[in-house]
Coordinates of C-alpha atoms in Angstrom, one line a residue:
X7 CA 11.6 -42.7 16.7
X8 CA 9.9 -39.6 15.4
X9 CA 9.2 -36.6 17.7
X10 CA 7.2 -33.4 17.2
X11 CA 9.3 -30.3 16.5
X12 CA 9.8 -27.9 19.4
X13 CA 11.4 -24.6 18.3
X14 CA 11.3 -20.9 19.1
X15 CA 13.4 -19.2 16.4
X16 CA 12.4 -16.7 13.8
X17 CA 11.8 -18.0 10.3
X18 CA 11.2 -16.3 7.0
X19 CA 10.4 -17.4 3.4
X20 CA 14.0 -18.2 2.8
X21 CA 16.2 -19.9 5.3
X22 CA 19.0 -22.4 5.2
X23 CA 18.7 -25.9 6.7
X24 CA 20.1 -26.6 10.2
X25 CA 19.8 -29.0 13.1
X26 CA 19.0 -28.5 16.8
X27 CA 19.5 -30.8 19.7
X28 CA 17.0 -31.5 22.5
X29 CA 18.3 -33.2 25.7
X30 CA 15.5 -35.3 27.1
X31 CA 15.7 -38.1 29.7
X32 CA 19.4 -38.8 29.1
X33 CA 19.0 -39.0 25.3
X34 CA 19.9 -36.5 22.5
X35 CA 17.1 -35.9 20.0
X36 CA 18.1 -34.1 16.8
X37 CA 15.5 -31.9 15.1
X38 CA 16.1 -31.4 11.4
X39 CA 15.0 -28.1 9.9
X40 CA 14.8 -28.4 6.1
X41 CA 15.7 -25.3 4.0
X42 CA 12.9 -23.0 3.1
X43 CA 12.4 -21.3 -0.2
X44 CA 15.8 -21.0 -2.0
X45 CA 17.7 -21.7 1.2
X46 CA 20.6 -24.2 1.1
X47 CA 20.7 -27.5 2.9
X48 CA 23.2 -28.1 5.8
X49 CA 26.3 -30.1 4.8
X50 CA 26.8 -33.5 6.6
X51 CA 30.4 -32.5 7.5
X52 CA 29.1 -29.3 9.2
X53 CA 26.5 -31.2 11.1
X54 CA 28.9 -33.9 12.2
X55 CA 31.4 -31.3 13.4
X56 CA 28.6 -29.6 15.4
X57 CA 27.5 -32.8 17.1
X58 CA 31.0 -34.1 17.9
X59 CA 32.0 -30.8 19.4
X60 CA 29.2 -31.2 21.9
X61 CA 30.1 -34.9 22.7
X62 CA 27.3 -36.4 20.6
X63 CA 28.8 -39.5 19.0
X64 CA 28.1 -43.2 18.3
X65 CA 24.9 -42.8 16.3
X66 CA 23.8 -44.2 13.0
X67 CA 25.5 -41.9 10.5
X68 CA 23.8 -43.3 7.4
X69 CA 20.3 -42.8 9.0
X70 CA 21.4 -39.3 10.0
X71 CA 22.4 -38.5 6.4
X72 CA 19.0 -39.6 5.2
X73 CA 17.2 -37.4 7.7
X74 CA 19.5 -34.4 6.9
X75 CA 18.6 -34.7 3.2
X76 CA 14.9 -34.7 3.9
X77 CA 12.9 -31.8 2.5
X78 CA 10.6 -31.8 5.5
X79 CA 11.2 -31.0 9.1
X80 CA 11.7 -34.1 11.2
X81 CA 13.4 -35.5 14.3
X82 CA 15.7 -38.4 15.1
X83 CA 16.7 -40.0 18.4
X84 CA 20.5 -40.1 18.4
X85 CA 20.8 -42.3 21.5
X86 CA 22.2 -41.9 25.0
X87 CA 23.7 -38.4 25.9
X88 CA 25.2 -37.8 29.3
X89 CA 25.9 -34.1 28.6
X90 CA 24.1 -30.9 29.5
X91 CA 22.2 -28.3 27.6
X92 CA 24.6 -26.0 25.7
X93 CA 24.4 -22.5 24.3
X94 CA 24.4 -21.3 20.6
X95 CA 27.5 -22.3 18.7
X96 CA 29.3 -19.5 16.8
X97 CA 31.7 -20.3 14.0
X98 CA 34.2 -17.6 12.8
X99 CA 35.9 -17.6 9.4
X100 CA 38.5 -15.0 8.6
X101 CA 39.4 -14.2 4.9
X102 CA 42.9 -14.7 3.7
X103 CA 43.6 -11.0 3.5
X104 CA 42.4 -10.6 7.2
X105 CA 39.9 -8.0 6.0
X106 CA 36.6 -9.8 6.7
X107 CA 35.2 -12.0 9.5
X108 CA 32.2 -14.1 8.5
X109 CA 30.2 -15.8 11.3
X110 CA 27.7 -18.6 11.2
X111 CA 25.5 -19.8 14.1
X112 CA 23.9 -23.1 15.0
X113 CA 21.2 -23.1 17.7
X114 CA 21.5 -24.1 21.4
X115 CA 19.8 -27.1 22.7
X116 CA 16.0 -26.6 23.0
X117 CA 16.5 -25.6 26.7
X118 CA 19.9 -23.9 26.1
X119 CA 20.7 -20.2 26.2
X120 CA 21.1 -17.9 23.2
X121 CA 24.0 -15.6 22.8
X122 CA 23.4 -11.9 23.2
X123 CA 25.4 -9.0 21.6
X124 CA 27.9 -8.9 24.5
X125 CA 28.5 -12.7 24.1
X126 CA 29.1 -12.4 20.4
X127 CA 31.5 -9.5 20.7
X128 CA 33.4 -11.4 23.4
X129 CA 33.7 -14.4 21.0
X130 CA 35.0 -12.2 18.3
X131 CA 37.6 -10.7 20.7
X132 CA 38.6 -14.3 21.7
X133 CA 39.6 -14.7 18.0
X134 CA 41.6 -11.4 18.3
X135 CA 39.1 -9.6 16.1
X136 CA 39.0 -6.0 17.4
X137 CA 38.6 -3.7 14.5
X138 CA 35.6 -3.0 12.1
X139 CA 33.1 -4.9 14.2
X140 CA 29.5 -4.2 12.9
X141 CA 27.0 -3.7 15.7
X142 CA 24.2 -3.4 13.2
X143 CA 25.0 -6.8 11.7
X144 CA 25.2 -8.4 15.1
X145 CA 21.8 -6.8 16.1
X146 CA 20.4 -8.1 12.8
X147 CA 21.3 -11.6 13.7
X148 CA 20.0 -11.2 17.3
X149 CA 16.7 -10.0 15.9
X150 CA 16.2 -12.6 13.2
X151 CA 18.1 -15.6 14.5
X152 CA 18.7 -17.3 11.2
X153 CA 20.9 -20.3 11.7
X154 CA 23.5 -21.8 9.3
X155 CA 23.5 -18.4 7.5
X156 CA 26.7 -16.3 7.1
X157 CA 26.8 -12.8 8.6
X158 CA 29.7 -10.4 8.1
X159 CA 30.4 -9.2 11.6
X160 CA 33.7 -7.4 11.0
X161 CA 35.4 -5.7 8.0
X162 CA 38.8 -4.1 8.0
X163 CA 39.4 -0.6 6.6
X164 CA 41.3 -0.9 3.3
X165 CA 44.1 1.6 2.7
X166 CA 43.2 4.7 0.7
X167 CA 45.4 4.6 -2.4
X168 CA 46.8 8.0 -3.2
X169 CA 48.3 9.1 -6.5
X170 CA 51.5 10.5 -7.9
X171 CA 51.9 14.1 -8.5
X172 CA 51.2 15.0 -12.2
X173 CA 51.2 18.0 -14.4
X174 CA 48.2 19.1 -16.5
X175 CA 49.2 21.0 -19.6
X176 CA 46.9 23.5 -21.3
X177 CA 48.6 23.4 -24.7
X178 CA 49.3 20.8 -27.3
X179 CA 52.4 19.0 -26.2
X180 CA 52.6 16.7 -29.2
X181 CA 55.5 17.7 -31.5
X182 CA 54.7 15.3 -34.3
X183 CA 52.3 17.5 -36.3
X184 CA 52.2 17.0 -40.0
X185 CA 51.1 18.9 -43.1
X186 CA 47.6 18.4 -44.5
X187 CA 47.1 15.4 -46.8
X188 CA 44.3 15.4 -49.4
X189 CA 42.4 12.4 -50.7
X190 CA 44.1 12.7 -54.2
X191 CA 47.5 12.1 -52.6
X192 CA 48.7 15.7 -52.7
X193 CA 50.3 17.4 -49.7
X194 CA 49.8 21.1 -48.7
X195 CA 53.1 22.3 -47.2
X196 CA 51.6 25.7 -46.6
X197 CA 48.7 24.6 -44.4
X198 CA 50.7 23.8 -41.2
X199 CA 49.8 24.1 -37.6
X200 CA 53.0 23.3 -35.8
X201 CA 53.3 26.2 -33.3
X202 CA 51.2 26.5 -30.1
X203 CA 50.6 30.2 -29.9
X204 CA 50.0 31.8 -26.5
X205 CA 48.9 35.2 -25.3
X206 CA 50.3 37.0 -22.3
X207 CA 48.7 35.8 -19.1
X208 CA 47.6 32.4 -20.6
X209 CA 47.6 29.5 -18.2
X210 CA 50.2 27.0 -19.4
X211 CA 50.4 24.2 -16.8
X212 CA 49.1 23.2 -13.4
X213 CA 50.8 21.0 -10.9
X214 CA 48.4 18.5 -9.2
X215 CA 50.2 17.6 -6.0
X216 CA 50.7 14.0 -4.9
X217 CA 48.2 12.4 -2.5
X218 CA 49.9 10.2 0.0
X219 CA 46.7 8.3 0.7
X220 CA 46.0 6.8 4.1
X221 CA 46.9 3.4 5.8
X222 CA 44.2 0.9 6.5
X223 CA 43.6 -1.6 9.3
X224 CA 42.7 -5.3 9.2
X225 CA 40.2 -6.8 11.5
X226 CA 43.0 -7.7 14.0
X227 CA 43.8 -4.0 14.3
X228 CA 47.1 -4.2 12.4
X229 CA 48.0 -1.4 10.0
X230 CA 47.9 -1.9 6.2
X231 CA 50.4 0.5 4.5
X232 CA 49.3 2.3 1.4
X233 CA 51.6 2.4 -1.6
X234 CA 54.3 5.1 -1.9
X235 CA 53.7 8.0 -4.3
X236 CA 56.1 10.2 -6.3
X237 CA 56.2 14.0 -6.3
X238 CA 57.3 16.3 -9.1
X239 CA 57.7 20.0 -9.7
X240 CA 57.0 22.4 -12.6
X241 CA 60.1 23.0 -14.8
X242 CA 60.1 26.0 -17.0
X243 CA 62.3 28.5 -18.8
X244 CA 62.1 32.3 -19.4
X245 CA 59.0 34.4 -20.2
X246 CA 56.9 32.4 -17.7
X247 CA 55.4 33.5 -14.3
X248 CA 54.0 31.4 -11.5
X249 CA 51.3 31.8 -8.8
X250 CA 52.3 32.1 -5.1
X251 CA 52.5 28.4 -4.4
X252 CA 54.3 27.6 -7.7
X253 CA 51.6 25.2 -8.8
X254 CA 50.6 27.1 -12.0
X255 CA 52.6 28.5 -14.9
X256 CA 51.5 31.5 -17.0
X257 CA 52.9 33.0 -20.1
X258 CA 54.6 36.4 -19.5
X259 CA 54.7 37.3 -23.2
X260 CA 52.7 36.8 -26.4
X261 CA 54.5 34.1 -28.4
X262 CA 54.5 30.3 -28.6
X263 CA 54.9 27.5 -26.0
X264 CA 56.5 24.1 -26.3
X265 CA 57.4 21.2 -24.1
X266 CA 61.0 20.0 -24.3
X267 CA 62.3 17.3 -22.0
X268 CA 59.4 18.0 -19.5
X269 CA 60.4 21.7 -19.4
X270 CA 57.9 24.4 -20.5
X271 CA 59.3 27.1 -22.8
X272 CA 57.7 30.3 -24.0
X273 CA 59.5 32.4 -26.5
X274 CA 58.8 35.2 -28.9
X275 CA 59.2 34.5 -32.6
X276 CA 61.9 36.2 -34.6
X277 CA 60.2 37.1 -37.8
X278 CA 62.0 38.0 -41.0
X279 CA 59.6 39.7 -43.4
X280 CA 61.7 39.2 -46.5
X281 CA 64.7 37.1 -47.5
X282 CA 67.6 36.2 -45.3
X283 CA 70.3 37.9 -47.3
X284 CA 72.8 40.8 -46.9
X285 CA 70.1 43.0 -45.5
X286 CA 69.6 40.7 -42.6
X287 CA 72.8 38.7 -42.2
X288 CA 73.1 35.4 -40.4
X289 CA 70.6 34.7 -37.6
X290 CA 71.3 33.3 -34.2
X291 CA 68.1 33.1 -32.0
X292 CA 67.1 31.4 -28.8
X293 CA 63.5 30.8 -29.9
X294 CA 61.6 30.2 -33.2
X295 CA 62.5 31.9 -36.5
X296 CA 59.9 32.6 -39.2
X297 CA 61.3 33.7 -42.6
X298 CA 58.6 34.9 -44.9
X299 CA 61.0 35.0 -47.8
X300 CA 63.9 32.7 -48.8
X301 CA 67.3 31.9 -47.3
X302 CA 69.8 32.9 -49.9
X303 CA 73.2 31.4 -50.8
X304 CA 75.8 31.4 -48.1
X305 CA 73.7 32.5 -45.1
X306 CA 72.8 30.6 -42.0
X307 CA 70.1 30.4 -39.3
X308 CA 70.7 28.9 -35.9
X309 CA 67.7 28.6 -33.6
X310 CA 66.9 26.8 -30.4
X311 CA 63.3 26.4 -31.5
X312 CA 61.6 25.8 -34.8
X313 CA 62.6 27.4 -38.2
X314 CA 59.9 28.1 -40.8
X315 CA 60.9 29.3 -44.3
X316 CA 58.0 30.3 -46.5
X317 CA 60.3 30.5 -49.6
X318 CA 63.2 28.4 -50.8
X319 CA 66.5 27.5 -49.2
X320 CA 69.6 27.8 -51.4
X321 CA 73.1 26.6 -50.5
X322 CA 72.6 27.8 -46.9
X323 CA 72.8 26.3 -43.4
X324 CA 69.8 26.0 -41.1
X325 CA 70.3 24.5 -37.6
X326 CA 67.2 24.1 -35.4
X327 CA 66.7 22.8 -31.9
X328 CA 63.1 22.0 -32.9
X329 CA 61.5 21.4 -36.3
X330 CA 62.4 22.8 -39.8
X331 CA 59.6 23.5 -42.2
X332 CA 60.6 24.8 -45.7
X333 CA 57.6 25.4 -47.8
X334 CA 59.3 25.7 -51.3
X335 CA 62.2 23.2 -50.9
X336 CA 66.0 23.3 -50.9
X337 CA 68.4 23.7 -53.9
X338 CA 71.5 22.9 -52.0
X339 CA 74.0 23.0 -54.8
X340 CA 76.0 20.3 -52.8
X341 CA 76.6 22.8 -50.0
X342 CA 73.1 23.4 -48.4
X343 CA 72.5 21.8 -45.0
X344 CA 69.4 21.3 -42.9
X345 CA 69.9 20.0 -39.4
X346 CA 67.1 19.7 -36.8
X347 CA 66.6 17.9 -33.5
X348 CA 62.9 17.6 -34.4
X349 CA 61.2 16.8 -37.7
X350 CA 61.9 18.2 -41.1
X351 CA 59.0 18.9 -43.5
X352 CA 59.9 20.1 -47.0
X353 CA 58.5 19.7 -50.6
X354 CA 61.7 18.6 -52.2
X355 CA 65.4 18.1 -51.4
X356 CA 68.0 18.6 -54.2
X357 CA 71.8 18.3 -53.8
X358 CA 71.7 18.9 -50.1
X359 CA 72.5 17.3 -46.7
X360 CA 69.6 16.8 -44.3
X361 CA 69.8 15.6 -40.7
X362 CA 66.7 15.1 -38.6
X363 CA 66.3 13.9 -35.0
X364 CA 62.7 13.0 -35.8
X365 CA 61.2 12.1 -39.2
X366 CA 61.6 13.7 -42.6
X367 CA 58.6 14.2 -44.9
X368 CA 59.2 15.4 -48.4
X369 CA 57.9 15.1 -52.0
X370 CA 61.2 14.1 -53.7
X371 CA 64.9 13.6 -53.0
X372 CA 67.5 14.1 -55.7
X373 CA 71.2 13.4 -55.3
X374 CA 71.1 14.2 -51.6
X375 CA 72.2 12.8 -48.2
X376 CA 69.2 12.5 -46.0
X377 CA 69.4 11.2 -42.4
X378 CA 66.5 10.7 -39.9
X379 CA 66.3 9.1 -36.5
X380 CA 62.8 7.9 -37.3
X381 CA 61.2 7.6 -40.7
X382 CA 61.8 9.2 -44.1
X383 CA 58.6 9.5 -46.1
X384 CA 58.4 10.7 -49.7
X385 CA 54.7 11.1 -49.7
X386 CA 53.9 13.0 -52.9
X387 CA 51.9 11.0 -55.5
X388 CA 54.8 11.4 -57.9
X389 CA 57.4 11.3 -55.2
X390 CA 60.8 9.6 -55.9
X391 CA 64.3 9.1 -54.5
X392 CA 67.0 9.3 -57.1
X393 CA 70.7 9.3 -56.3
X394 CA 72.4 9.9 -52.9
X395 CA 72.3 8.2 -49.5
X396 CA 69.2 7.9 -47.5
X397 CA 69.5 6.7 -43.8
X398 CA 66.5 6.2 -41.4
X399 CA 66.3 4.6 -38.0
X400 CA 62.8 3.5 -38.8
X401 CA 61.4 3.0 -42.3
X402 CA 61.9 4.6 -45.7
X403 CA 58.8 5.0 -47.9
X404 CA 58.6 6.3 -51.4
X405 CA 56.6 5.9 -54.7
X406 CA 59.8 5.4 -56.7
X407 CA 63.4 4.6 -55.7
X408 CA 66.3 4.7 -58.1
X409 CA 65.9 5.6 -61.8
X410 CA 65.9 4.0 -65.3
X411 CA 69.3 5.7 -65.9
X412 CA 70.8 3.8 -62.9
X413 CA 71.4 6.7 -60.5
X414 CA 73.6 5.4 -57.7
X415 CA 71.1 5.3 -54.8
X416 CA 71.7 3.8 -51.3
X417 CA 68.9 3.2 -48.8
X418 CA 69.9 2.3 -45.2
X419 CA 67.4 1.6 -42.4
X420 CA 67.7 0.3 -38.8
X421 CA 70.2 0.9 -36.1
X422 CA 73.9 0.3 -36.9
X423 CA 75.6 -2.7 -35.1
X424 CA 78.1 -0.4 -33.3
X425 CA 75.2 1.6 -31.8
X426 CA 73.6 -1.6 -30.5
X427 CA 76.9 -2.6 -28.8
X428 CA 77.1 0.8 -27.3
X429 CA 73.6 0.4 -26.0
X430 CA 74.5 -2.8 -24.2
X431 CA 77.7 -1.3 -22.8
X432 CA 75.7 1.7 -21.4
X433 CA 73.2 -0.7 -19.8
X434 CA 76.1 -2.3 -18.0
X435 CA 77.6 1.0 -16.9
X436 CA 74.2 2.3 -15.6
X437 CA 73.7 -0.9 -13.5
X438 CA 77.3 -0.6 -12.1
X439 CA 76.9 3.0 -11.1
X440 CA 73.5 2.4 -9.6
X441 CA 74.9 -0.4 -7.5
X442 CA 77.8 1.8 -6.4
X443 CA 75.5 4.6 -5.3
X444 CA 73.3 2.1 -3.4
X445 CA 76.4 0.8 -1.7
X446 CA 78.0 4.2 -0.7
X447 CA 74.8 6.0 0.3
X448 CA 74.2 4.0 3.6
X449 CA 77.9 4.6 4.5
X450 CA 77.5 8.4 4.2
X451 CA 74.2 8.3 6.1
X452 CA 75.8 6.4 8.9
X453 CA 78.6 9.0 9.2
X454 CA 76.0 11.8 9.1
X455 CA 74.2 10.3 12.0
X456 CA 77.4 10.0 13.9
X457 CA 78.3 13.7 13.3
X458 CA 74.7 14.9 14.1
X459 CA 74.9 13.2 17.5
X460 CA 77.8 15.5 18.3
X461 CA 80.7 13.0 17.9
X462 CA 83.8 14.1 16.1
X463 CA 85.6 12.1 13.4
X464 CA 89.3 11.4 13.8
X465 CA 91.6 12.2 10.9
X466 CA 91.5 8.7 9.5
X467 CA 87.7 8.5 9.4
X468 CA 87.4 12.1 8.1
X469 CA 89.7 11.3 5.2
X470 CA 87.7 8.1 4.4
X471 CA 84.4 10.0 4.5
X472 CA 85.7 12.6 2.0
X473 CA 86.9 9.9 -0.3
X474 CA 83.4 8.2 -0.1
X475 CA 81.7 11.6 -0.9
X476 CA 83.9 12.1 -3.9
X477 CA 83.2 8.6 -5.2
X478 CA 79.5 9.1 -4.7
X479 CA 79.4 12.4 -6.5
X480 CA 81.4 11.0 -9.4
X481 CA 79.1 8.0 -9.7
X482 CA 76.0 10.2 -9.7
X483 CA 77.5 12.5 -12.4
X484 CA 78.4 9.5 -14.5
X485 CA 75.0 7.9 -14.1
X486 CA 73.2 11.0 -15.2
X487 CA 75.5 11.2 -18.3
X488 CA 75.1 7.5 -19.2
X489 CA 71.3 7.6 -18.8
X490 CA 70.9 10.5 -21.2
X491 CA 72.9 8.6 -23.9
X492 CA 71.2 5.3 -23.0
X493 CA 67.7 6.8 -23.4
X494 CA 68.6 8.2 -26.8
X495 CA 69.8 4.9 -28.1
X496 CA 66.9 3.1 -26.5
X497 CA 64.5 5.2 -28.6
X498 CA 66.6 4.4 -31.7
X499 CA 66.3 0.7 -30.9
X500 CA 62.6 1.0 -30.6
X501 CA 62.4 2.7 -34.0
X502 CA 64.6 0.1 -35.6
X503 CA 62.2 -2.7 -34.7
X504 CA 60.0 -1.5 -37.5
X505 CA 62.8 -0.8 -40.0
X506 CA 61.7 -1.5 -43.6
X507 CA 61.7 0.0 -47.1
X508 CA 58.3 0.4 -48.7
X509 CA 58.0 1.1 -52.5
X510 CA 54.5 2.3 -53.5
X511 CA 55.3 2.0 -57.2
X512 CA 58.7 1.0 -58.6
X513 CA 62.3 0.3 -57.5
X514 CA 64.9 0.2 -60.2
X515 CA 68.0 -2.0 -60.6
X516 CA 71.2 -0.7 -58.9
X517 CA 69.7 0.4 -55.6
X518 CA 71.8 -0.7 -52.6
X519 CA 69.6 -1.6 -49.6
X520 CA 71.0 -2.0 -46.1
X521 CA 69.0 -3.1 -43.1
X522 CA 71.1 -3.0 -40.0
X523 CA 74.1 -5.3 -40.8
X524 CA 72.7 -6.8 -44.0
X525 CA 73.0 -5.4 -47.6
X526 CA 71.9 -6.3 -51.1
X527 CA 71.7 -4.5 -54.5
X528 CA 68.6 -4.8 -56.6
X529 CA 69.1 -6.6 -59.9
X530 CA 65.7 -6.2 -61.5
X531 CA 62.9 -3.7 -61.4
X532 CA 60.2 -4.5 -58.8
X533 CA 56.9 -2.8 -58.1
X534 CA 54.6 -2.4 -55.1
X535 CA 56.8 -4.2 -52.6
X536 CA 58.7 -3.8 -49.4
X537 CA 62.1 -5.0 -48.1
X538 CA 62.6 -6.0 -44.5
X539 CA 64.9 -8.2 -42.4
X540 CA 63.6 -11.6 -41.4
X541 CA 65.5 -14.6 -40.0
X542 CA 68.9 -13.1 -40.7
X543 CA 68.3 -12.0 -44.3
X544 CA 66.7 -9.3 -46.3
X545 CA 63.5 -10.4 -48.0
X546 CA 61.2 -8.7 -50.5
X547 CA 57.4 -9.1 -50.3
X548 CA 54.5 -7.7 -52.3
X549 CA 52.4 -5.0 -50.8

């Protein structure tokens, strides 16, 4: 039987479909309100749950489905109902992260009571929702009374994520600067910009402290912890001043600044206006050395920073904690040595030994021993390697390798097998010491709490504590030492992943090529090719 609709709710141009029950003369009449505008229809399962929860059962479900699917408002007699009028029904859905409560309402019976703000809050509390309740959103529902529509009545407070402390540097911290390369393939070793000059009073670095953030709360009022953050501090050497709270570093002198192992250094530059010879003697200096002349036979320079030589190096020794830049090459006469923890940049190397902790960039290598932790690049357009031994942790690149006269030339790239084994051994040692420290630290903490509470240790426990402390100190010292060596080998391993030999023009017969644990000797002349290790063998491919 069809009935006229009897409603008193607020409607707008867009509303979802819903149903309402009217209790009349012992029967339940269901009024179907079709969706308006772009509103969504009510699901059958939702309607069935609503009716069953109020004791309305045993009706024709197929007929009910048809009425529910109608696009027009209509009514249906559901049969006998012995119940009473009931109030609005409020459904509460909590998100998985417990940060949001979404509520949906279905109407009371036609003569039933509506929920007020107090009733709604009480229902939220009944679901243990106590935090982040939105009075405005509740009032919005009370005013508009849109049914079968989702309202967000409570939202938790997310934790405020802080950040680790960090250091902002006001100078170029990149040590891998290179000479200027021109389009025609030539290289200008005189046009270099490898030193970060500073004036007295210049700001060098600023510490931005860590922000610990703030915990949040879910809608149940439970705390949500924020992530932990890490602090740090400024590390610096001589010739540097700080502000009162030690968050800023300033240069105390005019000189140059560099960053070594996260420590800021400022030093004056020792400048030699002519040659390093009898008039100057050997040089030992804690900063940079700039020689505007040449380094003559038999003399030496030892510097903790960079060494720049504008002239030539003869059979002399240069040892640098930073980079070595020689603008007119080295005639080593089988006695000259260049050794740098950083890069070495030089136009040519002849009859010398060269050791670099970074890369080597040169125009030619003649009968020399050249070693680099990273790459060795012979970049001149006529560059060649003839004679000697060339070893690189990364790649070797040259226009020409070997010679038509068969100069004995050996090229080695990649990490040596014994270094890889040492790397694996160090990894095991680091893990073992870390586990030992983790095991001993709680024991020491327990004894410290015991002593702090005023209790004394007997001789047996005192002796045991001293032994634990000695073992802990030894483990920490070993761990620090192992980590330094491990990190160095780790970098070499990373470099060796790209180990290859690149020939931009020709490689002649008689060149011995070694990549990690594999070797071969070239039998024929090849051009424009590269050698690399693949699937357990050395293969040559064209560029």
